[in-house]
Structures are given as C-alpha cells and as structure tokens.
Short mmCIF file of C-alpha atoms and ligand atoms in Angstrom, two decimals:
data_model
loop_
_atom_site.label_atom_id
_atom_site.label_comp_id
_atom_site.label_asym_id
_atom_site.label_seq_id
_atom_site.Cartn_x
_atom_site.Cartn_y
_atom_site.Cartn_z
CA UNK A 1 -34.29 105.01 46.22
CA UNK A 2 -34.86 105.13 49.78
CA UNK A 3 -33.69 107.16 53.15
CA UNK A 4 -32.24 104.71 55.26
CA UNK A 5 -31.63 105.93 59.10
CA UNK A 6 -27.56 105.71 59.36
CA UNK A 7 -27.40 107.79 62.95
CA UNK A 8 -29.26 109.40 65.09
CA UNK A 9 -28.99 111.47 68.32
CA UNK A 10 -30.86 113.73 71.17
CA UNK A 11 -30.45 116.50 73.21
CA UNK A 12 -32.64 117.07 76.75
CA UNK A 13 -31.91 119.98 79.32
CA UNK A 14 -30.63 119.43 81.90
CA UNK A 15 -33.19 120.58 84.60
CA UNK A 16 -35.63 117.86 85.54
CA UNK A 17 -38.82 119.04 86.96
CA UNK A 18 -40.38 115.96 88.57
CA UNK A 19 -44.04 115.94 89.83
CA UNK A 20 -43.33 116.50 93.19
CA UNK A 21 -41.69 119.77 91.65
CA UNK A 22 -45.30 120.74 90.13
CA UNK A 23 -47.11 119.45 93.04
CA UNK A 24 -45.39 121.88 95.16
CA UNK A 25 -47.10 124.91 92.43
CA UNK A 26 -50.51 123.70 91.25
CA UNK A 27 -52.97 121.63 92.88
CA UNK A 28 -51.96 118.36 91.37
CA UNK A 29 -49.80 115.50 92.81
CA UNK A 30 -47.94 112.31 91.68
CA UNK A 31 -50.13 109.79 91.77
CA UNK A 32 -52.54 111.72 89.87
CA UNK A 33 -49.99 112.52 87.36
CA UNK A 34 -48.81 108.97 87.25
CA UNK A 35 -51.40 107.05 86.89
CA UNK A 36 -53.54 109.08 84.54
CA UNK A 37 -50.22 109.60 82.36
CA UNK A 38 -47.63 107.33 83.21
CA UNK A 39 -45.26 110.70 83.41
CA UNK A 40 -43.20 110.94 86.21
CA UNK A 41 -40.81 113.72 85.39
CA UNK A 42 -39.52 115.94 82.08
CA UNK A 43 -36.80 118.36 81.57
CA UNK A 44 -37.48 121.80 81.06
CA UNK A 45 -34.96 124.49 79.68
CA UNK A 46 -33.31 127.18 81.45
CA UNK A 47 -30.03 127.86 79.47
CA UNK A 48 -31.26 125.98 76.21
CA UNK A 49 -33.21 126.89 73.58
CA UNK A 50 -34.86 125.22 70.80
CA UNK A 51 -32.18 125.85 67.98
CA UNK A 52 -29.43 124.97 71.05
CA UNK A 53 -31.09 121.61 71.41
CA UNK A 54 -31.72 121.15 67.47
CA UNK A 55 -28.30 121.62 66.85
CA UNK A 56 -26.68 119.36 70.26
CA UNK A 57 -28.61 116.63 68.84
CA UNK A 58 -27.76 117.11 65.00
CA UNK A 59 -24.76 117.22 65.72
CA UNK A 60 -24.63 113.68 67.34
CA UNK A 61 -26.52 112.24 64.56
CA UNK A 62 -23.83 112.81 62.38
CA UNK A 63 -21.55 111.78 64.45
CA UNK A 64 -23.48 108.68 65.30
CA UNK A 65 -23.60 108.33 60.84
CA UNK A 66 -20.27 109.25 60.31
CA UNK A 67 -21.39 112.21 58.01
CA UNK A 68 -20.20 115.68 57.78
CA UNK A 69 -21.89 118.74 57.92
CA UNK A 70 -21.34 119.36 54.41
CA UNK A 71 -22.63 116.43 52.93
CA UNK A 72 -26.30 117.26 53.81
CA UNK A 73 -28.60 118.03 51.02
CA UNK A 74 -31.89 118.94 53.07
CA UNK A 75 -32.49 119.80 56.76
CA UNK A 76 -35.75 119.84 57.87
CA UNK A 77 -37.06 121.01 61.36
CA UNK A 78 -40.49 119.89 63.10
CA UNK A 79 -41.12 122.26 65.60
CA UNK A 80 -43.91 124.42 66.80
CA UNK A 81 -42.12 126.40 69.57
CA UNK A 82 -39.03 127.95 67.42
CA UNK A 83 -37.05 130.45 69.26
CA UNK A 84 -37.90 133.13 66.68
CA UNK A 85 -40.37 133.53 63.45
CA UNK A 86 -37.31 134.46 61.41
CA UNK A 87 -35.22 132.87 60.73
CA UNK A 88 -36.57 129.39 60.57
CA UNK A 89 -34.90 126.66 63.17
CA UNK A 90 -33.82 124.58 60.61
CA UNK A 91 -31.76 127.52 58.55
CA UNK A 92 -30.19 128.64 62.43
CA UNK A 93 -29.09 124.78 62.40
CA UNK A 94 -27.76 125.01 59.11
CA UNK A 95 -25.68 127.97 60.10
CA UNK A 96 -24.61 125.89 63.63
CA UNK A 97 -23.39 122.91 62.13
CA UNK A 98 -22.00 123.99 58.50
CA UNK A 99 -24.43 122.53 56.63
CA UNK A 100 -23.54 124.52 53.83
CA UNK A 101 -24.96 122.62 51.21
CA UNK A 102 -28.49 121.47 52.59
CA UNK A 103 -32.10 123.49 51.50
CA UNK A 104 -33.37 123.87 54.95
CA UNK A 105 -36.86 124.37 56.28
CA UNK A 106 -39.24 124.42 58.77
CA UNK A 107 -42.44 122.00 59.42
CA UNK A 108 -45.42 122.44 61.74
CA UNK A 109 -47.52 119.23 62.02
CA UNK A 110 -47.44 119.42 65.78
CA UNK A 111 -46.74 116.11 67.11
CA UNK A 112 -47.07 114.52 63.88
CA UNK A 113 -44.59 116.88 62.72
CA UNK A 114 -41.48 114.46 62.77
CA UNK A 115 -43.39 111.58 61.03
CA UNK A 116 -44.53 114.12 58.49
CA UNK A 117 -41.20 115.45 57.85
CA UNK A 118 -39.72 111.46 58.10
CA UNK A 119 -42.46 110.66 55.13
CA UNK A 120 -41.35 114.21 53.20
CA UNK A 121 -37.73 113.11 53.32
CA UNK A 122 -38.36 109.98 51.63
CA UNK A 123 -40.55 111.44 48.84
CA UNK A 124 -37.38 113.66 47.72
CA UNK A 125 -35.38 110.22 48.36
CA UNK A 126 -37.91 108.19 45.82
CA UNK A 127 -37.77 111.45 43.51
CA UNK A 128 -34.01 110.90 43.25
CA UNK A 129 -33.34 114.32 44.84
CA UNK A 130 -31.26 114.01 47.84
CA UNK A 131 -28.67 111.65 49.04
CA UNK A 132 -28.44 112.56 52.84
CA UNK A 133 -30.92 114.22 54.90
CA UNK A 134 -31.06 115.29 58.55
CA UNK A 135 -34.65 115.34 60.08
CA UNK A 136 -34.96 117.06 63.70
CA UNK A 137 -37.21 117.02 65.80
CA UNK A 138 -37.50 119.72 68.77
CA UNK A 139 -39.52 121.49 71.01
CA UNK A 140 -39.82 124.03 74.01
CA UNK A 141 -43.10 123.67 74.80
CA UNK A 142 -42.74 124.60 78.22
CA UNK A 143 -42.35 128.23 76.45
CA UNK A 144 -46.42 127.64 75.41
CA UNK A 145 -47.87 126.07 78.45
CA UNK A 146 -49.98 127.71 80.46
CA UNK A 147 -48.21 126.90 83.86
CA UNK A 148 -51.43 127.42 85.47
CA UNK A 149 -53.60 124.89 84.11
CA UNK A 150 -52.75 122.03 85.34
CA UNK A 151 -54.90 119.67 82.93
CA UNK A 152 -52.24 120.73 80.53
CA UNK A 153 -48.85 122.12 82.42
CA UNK A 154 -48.68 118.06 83.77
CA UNK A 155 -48.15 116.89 80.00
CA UNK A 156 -45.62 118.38 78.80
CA UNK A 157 -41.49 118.43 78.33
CA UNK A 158 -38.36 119.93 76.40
CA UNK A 159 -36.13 118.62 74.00
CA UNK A 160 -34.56 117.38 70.61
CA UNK A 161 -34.31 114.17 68.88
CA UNK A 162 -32.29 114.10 65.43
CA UNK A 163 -31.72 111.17 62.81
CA UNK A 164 -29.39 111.57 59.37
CA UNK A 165 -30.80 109.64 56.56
CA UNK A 166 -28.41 108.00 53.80
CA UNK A 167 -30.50 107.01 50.22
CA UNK A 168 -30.13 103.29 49.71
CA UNK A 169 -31.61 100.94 47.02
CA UNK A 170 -35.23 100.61 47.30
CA UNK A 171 -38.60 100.72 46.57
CA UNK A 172 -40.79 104.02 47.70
CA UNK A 173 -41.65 102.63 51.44
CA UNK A 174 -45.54 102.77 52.78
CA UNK A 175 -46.97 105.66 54.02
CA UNK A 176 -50.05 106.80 55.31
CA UNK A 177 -51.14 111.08 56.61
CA UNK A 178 -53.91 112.56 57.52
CA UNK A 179 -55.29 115.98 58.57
CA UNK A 180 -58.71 117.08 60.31
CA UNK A 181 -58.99 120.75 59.90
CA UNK A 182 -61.91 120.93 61.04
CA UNK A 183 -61.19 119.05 64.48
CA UNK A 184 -58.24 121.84 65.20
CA UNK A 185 -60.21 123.30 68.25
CA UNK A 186 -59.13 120.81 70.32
CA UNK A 187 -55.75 121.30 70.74
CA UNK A 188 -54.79 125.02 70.11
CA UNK A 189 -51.86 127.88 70.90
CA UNK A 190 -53.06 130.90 69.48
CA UNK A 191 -50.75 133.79 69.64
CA UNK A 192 -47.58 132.80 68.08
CA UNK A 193 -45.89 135.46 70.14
CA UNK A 194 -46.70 133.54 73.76
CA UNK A 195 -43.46 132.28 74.02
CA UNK A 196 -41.84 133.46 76.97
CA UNK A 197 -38.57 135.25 77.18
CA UNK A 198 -37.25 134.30 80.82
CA UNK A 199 -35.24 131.40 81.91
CA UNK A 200 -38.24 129.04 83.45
CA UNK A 201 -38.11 127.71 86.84
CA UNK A 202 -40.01 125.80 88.90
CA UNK A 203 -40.03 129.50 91.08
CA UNK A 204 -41.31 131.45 88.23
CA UNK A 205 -43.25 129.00 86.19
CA UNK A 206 -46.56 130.16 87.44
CA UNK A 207 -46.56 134.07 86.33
CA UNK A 208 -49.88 135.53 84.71
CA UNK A 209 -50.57 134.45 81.32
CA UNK A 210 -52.97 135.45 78.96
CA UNK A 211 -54.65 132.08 79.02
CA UNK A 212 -55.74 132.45 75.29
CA UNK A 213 -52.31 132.47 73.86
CA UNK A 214 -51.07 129.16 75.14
CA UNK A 215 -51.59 125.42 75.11
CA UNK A 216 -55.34 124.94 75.59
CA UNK A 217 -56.35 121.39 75.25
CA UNK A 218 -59.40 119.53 75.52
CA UNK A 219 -57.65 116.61 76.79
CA UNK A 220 -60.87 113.73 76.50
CA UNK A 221 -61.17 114.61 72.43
CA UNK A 222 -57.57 114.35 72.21
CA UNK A 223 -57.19 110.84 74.41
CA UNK A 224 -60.52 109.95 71.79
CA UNK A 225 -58.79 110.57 68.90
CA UNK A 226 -55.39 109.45 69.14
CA UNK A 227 -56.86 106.02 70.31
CA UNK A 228 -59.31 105.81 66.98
CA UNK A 229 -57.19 107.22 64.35
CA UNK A 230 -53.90 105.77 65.27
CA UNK A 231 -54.59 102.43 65.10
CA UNK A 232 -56.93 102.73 61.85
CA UNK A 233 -53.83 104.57 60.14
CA UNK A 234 -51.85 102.18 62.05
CA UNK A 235 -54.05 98.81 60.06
CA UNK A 236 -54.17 100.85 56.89
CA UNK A 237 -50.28 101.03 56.76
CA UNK A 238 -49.89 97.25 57.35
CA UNK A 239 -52.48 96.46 54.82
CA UNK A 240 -50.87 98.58 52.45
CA UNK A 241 -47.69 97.06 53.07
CA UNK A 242 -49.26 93.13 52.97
CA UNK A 243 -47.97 92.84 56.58
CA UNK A 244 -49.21 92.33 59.96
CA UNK A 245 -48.75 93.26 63.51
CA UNK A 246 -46.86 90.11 63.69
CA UNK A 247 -44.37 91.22 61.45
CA UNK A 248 -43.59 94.48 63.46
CA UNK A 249 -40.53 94.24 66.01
CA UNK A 250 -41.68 97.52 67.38
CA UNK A 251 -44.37 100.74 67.65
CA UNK A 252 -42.49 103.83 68.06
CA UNK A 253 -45.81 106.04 69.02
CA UNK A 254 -45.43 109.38 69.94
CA UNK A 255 -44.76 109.82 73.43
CA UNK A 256 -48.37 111.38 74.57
CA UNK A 257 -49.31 109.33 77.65
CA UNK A 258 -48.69 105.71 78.72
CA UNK A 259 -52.72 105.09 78.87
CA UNK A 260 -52.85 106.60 74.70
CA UNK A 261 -50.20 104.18 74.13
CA UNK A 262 -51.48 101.12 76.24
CA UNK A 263 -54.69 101.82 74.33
CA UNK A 264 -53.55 101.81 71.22
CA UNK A 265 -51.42 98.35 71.74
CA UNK A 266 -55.04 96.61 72.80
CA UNK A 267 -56.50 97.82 69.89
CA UNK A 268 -54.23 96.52 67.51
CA UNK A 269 -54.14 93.23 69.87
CA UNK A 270 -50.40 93.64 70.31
CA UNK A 271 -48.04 92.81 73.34
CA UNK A 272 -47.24 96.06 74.89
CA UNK A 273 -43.83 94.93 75.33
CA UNK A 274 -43.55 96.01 71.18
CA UNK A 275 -44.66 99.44 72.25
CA UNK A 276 -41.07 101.52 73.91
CA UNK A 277 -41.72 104.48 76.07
CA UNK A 278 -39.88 106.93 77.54
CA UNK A 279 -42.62 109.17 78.41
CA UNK A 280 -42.06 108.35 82.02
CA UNK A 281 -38.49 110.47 82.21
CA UNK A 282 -39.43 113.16 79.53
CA UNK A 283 -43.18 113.73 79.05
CA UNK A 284 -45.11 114.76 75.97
CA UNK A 285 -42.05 116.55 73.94
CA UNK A 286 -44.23 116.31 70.98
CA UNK A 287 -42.77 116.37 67.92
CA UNK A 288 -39.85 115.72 69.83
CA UNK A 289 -40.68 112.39 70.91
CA UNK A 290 -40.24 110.34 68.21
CA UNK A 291 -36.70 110.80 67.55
CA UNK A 292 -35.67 111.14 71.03
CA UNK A 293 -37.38 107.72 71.65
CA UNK A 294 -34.99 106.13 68.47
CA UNK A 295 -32.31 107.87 69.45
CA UNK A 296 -32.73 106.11 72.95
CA UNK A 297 -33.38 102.81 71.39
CA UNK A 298 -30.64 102.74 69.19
CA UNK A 299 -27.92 103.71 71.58
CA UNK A 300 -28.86 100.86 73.82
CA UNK A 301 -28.65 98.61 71.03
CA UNK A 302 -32.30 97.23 70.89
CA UNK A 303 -32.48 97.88 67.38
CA UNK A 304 -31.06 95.87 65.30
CA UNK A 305 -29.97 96.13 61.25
CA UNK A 306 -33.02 94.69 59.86
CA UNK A 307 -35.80 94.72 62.26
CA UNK A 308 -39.06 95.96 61.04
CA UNK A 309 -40.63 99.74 62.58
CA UNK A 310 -44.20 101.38 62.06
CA UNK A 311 -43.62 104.71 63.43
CA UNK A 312 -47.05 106.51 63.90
CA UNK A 313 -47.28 110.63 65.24
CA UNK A 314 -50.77 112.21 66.33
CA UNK A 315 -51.54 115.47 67.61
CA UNK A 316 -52.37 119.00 66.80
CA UNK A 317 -54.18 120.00 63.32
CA UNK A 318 -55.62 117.85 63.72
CA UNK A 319 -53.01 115.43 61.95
CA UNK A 320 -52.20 111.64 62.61
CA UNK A 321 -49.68 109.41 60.14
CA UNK A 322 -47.61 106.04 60.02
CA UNK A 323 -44.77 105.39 58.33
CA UNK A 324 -42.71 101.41 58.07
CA UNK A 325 -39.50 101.18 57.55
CA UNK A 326 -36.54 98.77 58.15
CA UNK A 327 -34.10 99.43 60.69
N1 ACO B 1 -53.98 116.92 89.00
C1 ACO B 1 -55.04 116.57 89.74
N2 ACO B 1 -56.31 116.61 89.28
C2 ACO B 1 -56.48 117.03 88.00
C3 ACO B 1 -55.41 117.41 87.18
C4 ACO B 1 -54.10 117.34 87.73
N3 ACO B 1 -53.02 117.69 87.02
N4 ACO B 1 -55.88 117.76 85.97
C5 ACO B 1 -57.22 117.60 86.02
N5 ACO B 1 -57.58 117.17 87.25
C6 ACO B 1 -58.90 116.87 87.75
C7 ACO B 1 -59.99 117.57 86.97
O1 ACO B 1 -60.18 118.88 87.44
C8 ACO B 1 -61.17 116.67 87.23
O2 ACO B 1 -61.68 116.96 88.51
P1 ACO B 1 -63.26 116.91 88.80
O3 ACO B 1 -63.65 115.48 88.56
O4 ACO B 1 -63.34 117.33 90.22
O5 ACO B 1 -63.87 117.85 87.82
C9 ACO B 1 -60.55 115.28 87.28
O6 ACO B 1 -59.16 115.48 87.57
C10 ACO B 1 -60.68 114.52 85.98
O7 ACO B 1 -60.29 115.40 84.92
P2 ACO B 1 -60.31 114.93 83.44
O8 ACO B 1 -59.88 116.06 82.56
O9 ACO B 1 -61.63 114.27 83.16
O10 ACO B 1 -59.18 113.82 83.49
P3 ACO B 1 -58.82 112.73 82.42
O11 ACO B 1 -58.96 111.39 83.01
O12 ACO B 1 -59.46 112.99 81.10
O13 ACO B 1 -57.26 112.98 82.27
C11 ACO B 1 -55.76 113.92 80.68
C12 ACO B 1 -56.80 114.20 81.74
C13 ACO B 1 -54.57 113.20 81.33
C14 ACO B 1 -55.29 115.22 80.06
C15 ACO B 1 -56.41 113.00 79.60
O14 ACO B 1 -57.61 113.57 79.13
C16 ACO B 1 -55.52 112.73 78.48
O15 ACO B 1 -54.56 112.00 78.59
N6 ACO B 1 -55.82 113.30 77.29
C17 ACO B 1 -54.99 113.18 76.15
C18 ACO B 1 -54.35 114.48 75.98
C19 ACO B 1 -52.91 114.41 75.58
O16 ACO B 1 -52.19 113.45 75.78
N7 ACO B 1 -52.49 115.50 75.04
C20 ACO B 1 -51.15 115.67 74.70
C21 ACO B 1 -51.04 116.73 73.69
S1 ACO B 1 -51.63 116.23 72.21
C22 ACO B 1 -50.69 115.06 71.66
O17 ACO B 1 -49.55 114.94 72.00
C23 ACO B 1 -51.31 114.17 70.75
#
C-alpha cells in the first residue's frame, strides 16, 4: 500500500509584514531583500499560534478529503517552534479536531521536517498500518528570530500547511534522507525556551534578545549546501525511481529563497517554470513551506490526478530528503 494525498489545506496570519515594514526597523531595505531572496513580504502572528494554525489548516484538509476527524489513524506534526514542550502540537491538534482515534506525534527535522514526516507516513502505509493519515506542517518562527539580525530576521515567516493521506494500491514509493550531524553549527536555536510570549509587532519586534538563544545562521554554508545536496538527493531519487527530470511535472522545494531554488533548477538543467514558489508572499516558513506551497497549488487547480511530483526539504540538522509521488 501507499498514502495517496486526497486533500490538503493551509492556514497564514493574517498580519503581513512587508519589507518596507522591516526596512523601517533594521538597516535593510527592499531591494536588498528582493533581490538576494526573492521575498517580498510574510505573515507574522499576533493572535495565532502554532497549534491555532496546525489545527485551521487540518481542518481544511479534511474538508478538502472529505474525511472526518475520526477516521485518522496517525497525526504527525513537523514543527520546531511548538507553542509549548508539553504537550506535543500534534496531540493539542488531536484534541482540536476530534481525532480521537489517531497516535499523534511530534517531528523536528527543521525544514526537512514535512518531507521527513511525508516519507514516515508512507513507511506505516507500506507496513500495512494505517489507512488515513494527516501530516502538518507549521511554524512560528518569528517566535525564534532574532529581530535584530537582519541577515536572518529578512528570511523568515509564519504559518501552516496540512495534507490528509488515504492508503491506495501500490508499491512502497522512492525515497531518499539524509542527515549531517556534524554540519549542525550552521543553522542553530539553542535555548528551546526563546520563544517569546508577546503578541509580535512590527513596534515591538526589535526588543533585547539574548542573541544565543535564537535563529543564528551562517547563511553562505546554508545557500552552499542546499544547492549541492538537493540536487544530488534530487538525481539519486530519479535514478532510483528509473526516471528523469523529464518525467517530473513539478519541484515542490522548500520555500528557502528564490536564488536556492533558481540554483537548484540549473543544476538539474530544468526549466524553472517546473519549480512553484510562493516564497515571494510568505518567506522561509520552513517546515511549513512545503505543504502550504501544495495546498496553494492544488486549490488553483495546477495539479492534476496523475501528474508526477519530487518533493525535496533541506535545512537544519543538518538534514536534506526527496520524496516522488503521483498526484
Ligand atoms: N539588508 C541589507 N544588507 C544586508 C542584510 C540585509 N537584510 N543582511 C546582510 N547584509 C549585508 C551584509 O552585512 C554584508 O555587508 P558587507 O559586505 O558590508 O559586509 C552584505 O550584505 C553581504 O552579506 P552576505 O551575508 O554575504 O550576503 P549573501 O549574499 O550571502 O546573502 C543570505 C545573505 C540571503 C542570507 C544568503 O546567504 C542566503 O540566502 N543563504 C541561505 C540561507 C537560507 O536561505 N536560510 C534559510 C534557513 S535554512 C533553510 O531554510 C534551509
């Protein structure tokens, strides 16, 4: 058996914080920002949460796959800015939407995380274990960056993608992970009690931080290694899959920066036009990204039953991994 994606659906806050909005803060300005990272604005919570995003977007998955509550087995979360420790997002879902039924848990990968917990739902699938699963991804990162660095504060953006998948006939699909422990300095957030209590504004965004406890980043290793490893897992799923570029309708990359992504697409000598983005309106929501990007895709109707999807995550751990599937 396989998971097969039956619905899917997102949730973003609804203040936008444009660059002009950070220009007016830090020394930084749009053009900068733009062309360096192809963002040009991301919504950041005030109200929301991370579990009230998790759930607003479960819940129009399911609607989206006609499935109740109830008839989830599993629930996993990616996220590595939950509200609390305890409980875990995914269980505070559970208790949201009724899942009653579904084993629920947690999974930090980072920006990977969704792809991770994407290639973890269809191992139980393959393993005859479940029969529906709900995968979300969501983040409040603006909770762990450092407001005052702006090599970092520029990147980032809130919010919650969801999909529900529905076991189907079907052989185990390809998959390819990775993890570099030993490469983890590069992107780090080291107190797991930075994130920040208040309602963030633009106003308050820039109060004193202990700089060690959130998002540090060397940004050049990162930009190195998501253009190296992604395409090398990226060729290493095709091959393992007796496919080629050519047989992809689309990339759906994380959502780290248009120049990552327009790298990426020359390496593998594709068209950018098979690479979506929506980086531009929402920034890095890492692990985030990935769903919120299908969710967008599918509601406009550019995906259609059938076409063929590598879906590839990078980021913190370091971790990187591709996964194919059929629409
Ligand atoms: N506005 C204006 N100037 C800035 C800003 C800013 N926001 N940030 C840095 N600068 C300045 C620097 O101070 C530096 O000035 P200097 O030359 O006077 O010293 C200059 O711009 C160049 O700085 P670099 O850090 O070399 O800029 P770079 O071209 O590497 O771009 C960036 C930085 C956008 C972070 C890039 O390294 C990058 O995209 N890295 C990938 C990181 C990433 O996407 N991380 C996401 C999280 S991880 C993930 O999702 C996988």
């Amino acid at each position: 058996m396989i998971g097969v994606i039956t619905g899917t659906g997102s949730w973003l806050p609804e203040q936008i914080v444009d660059n002009d909005d950070l220009a007016r803060i830090m020394d930084t300005n749009d053009e900068w920002i733009r062309e360096r990272t192809g963002i040009v604005k991301r919504r950041i919570i005030k109200e929301e949460s991370t579990v009230s995003m998790a759930t607003g977007a479960a819940l129009r998955a399911l609607e989206d796959a006609g499935v109740a509550a109830e008839e989830l087995d599993m629930l996993l979360v990616s996220t590595v800015s939950s509200d609390v420790l305890l409980p875990s997002t995914a269980c505070e879902v559970q208790k949201n939407i009724g899942a009653t039924n579904a084993v629920c848990f947690d999974i930090n990968a980072a920006c990977t995380g969704f792809l991770f917990a994407l290639n973890t739902a269809q191992a139980y699938f393959h393993a005859g274990l479940v029969k529906k699963v709900l995968l979300i991804g969501a983040e409040s990162l603006s909770t762990l960056v450092d407001w005052s660095d702006r090599g970092t504060a520029i990147l980032f953006g809130d919010g919650a993608g969801a999909a529900v998948l529905e076991a189907a006939e079907g052989e185990l699909l390809p998959m390819v992970m990775h993890s570099d422990g030993a490469r983890g300095e590069a992107l780090t957030c080291k107190s797991p009690f930075a994130v920040r209590k208040s309602p963030l504004t633009v106003a308050n965004m820039m109060k004193a931080v202990e700089k060690e406890d959130y998002v540090g980043m060397n940004g050049q290793e990162v930009f190195r290694f998501a253009v190296k490893r992604v395409p090398e897992c990226v060729e290493e799923l095709l091959d393992k899959c007796g496919k080629t570029t050519e047989d992809v309708d689309y990339f759906i990359l994380h959502q780290a920066n248009r120049r990552i992504v327009e790298s990426i697409a020359k390496r593998l000598k594709t068209d950018i036009s098979k690479f979506p983005m929506n980086l531009m309106e929402y920034g890095n929501t890492s692990s985030a990204s990935i769903p919120i990007l299908l969710d967008g895709l599918n509601r406009k109707g550019t995906l259609k039953r059938g076409m063929k999807l590598v879906i590839a995550g990078f980021g913190a751990g370091l971790s990187w991994g591709a996964a194919y599937m059929e629409w």
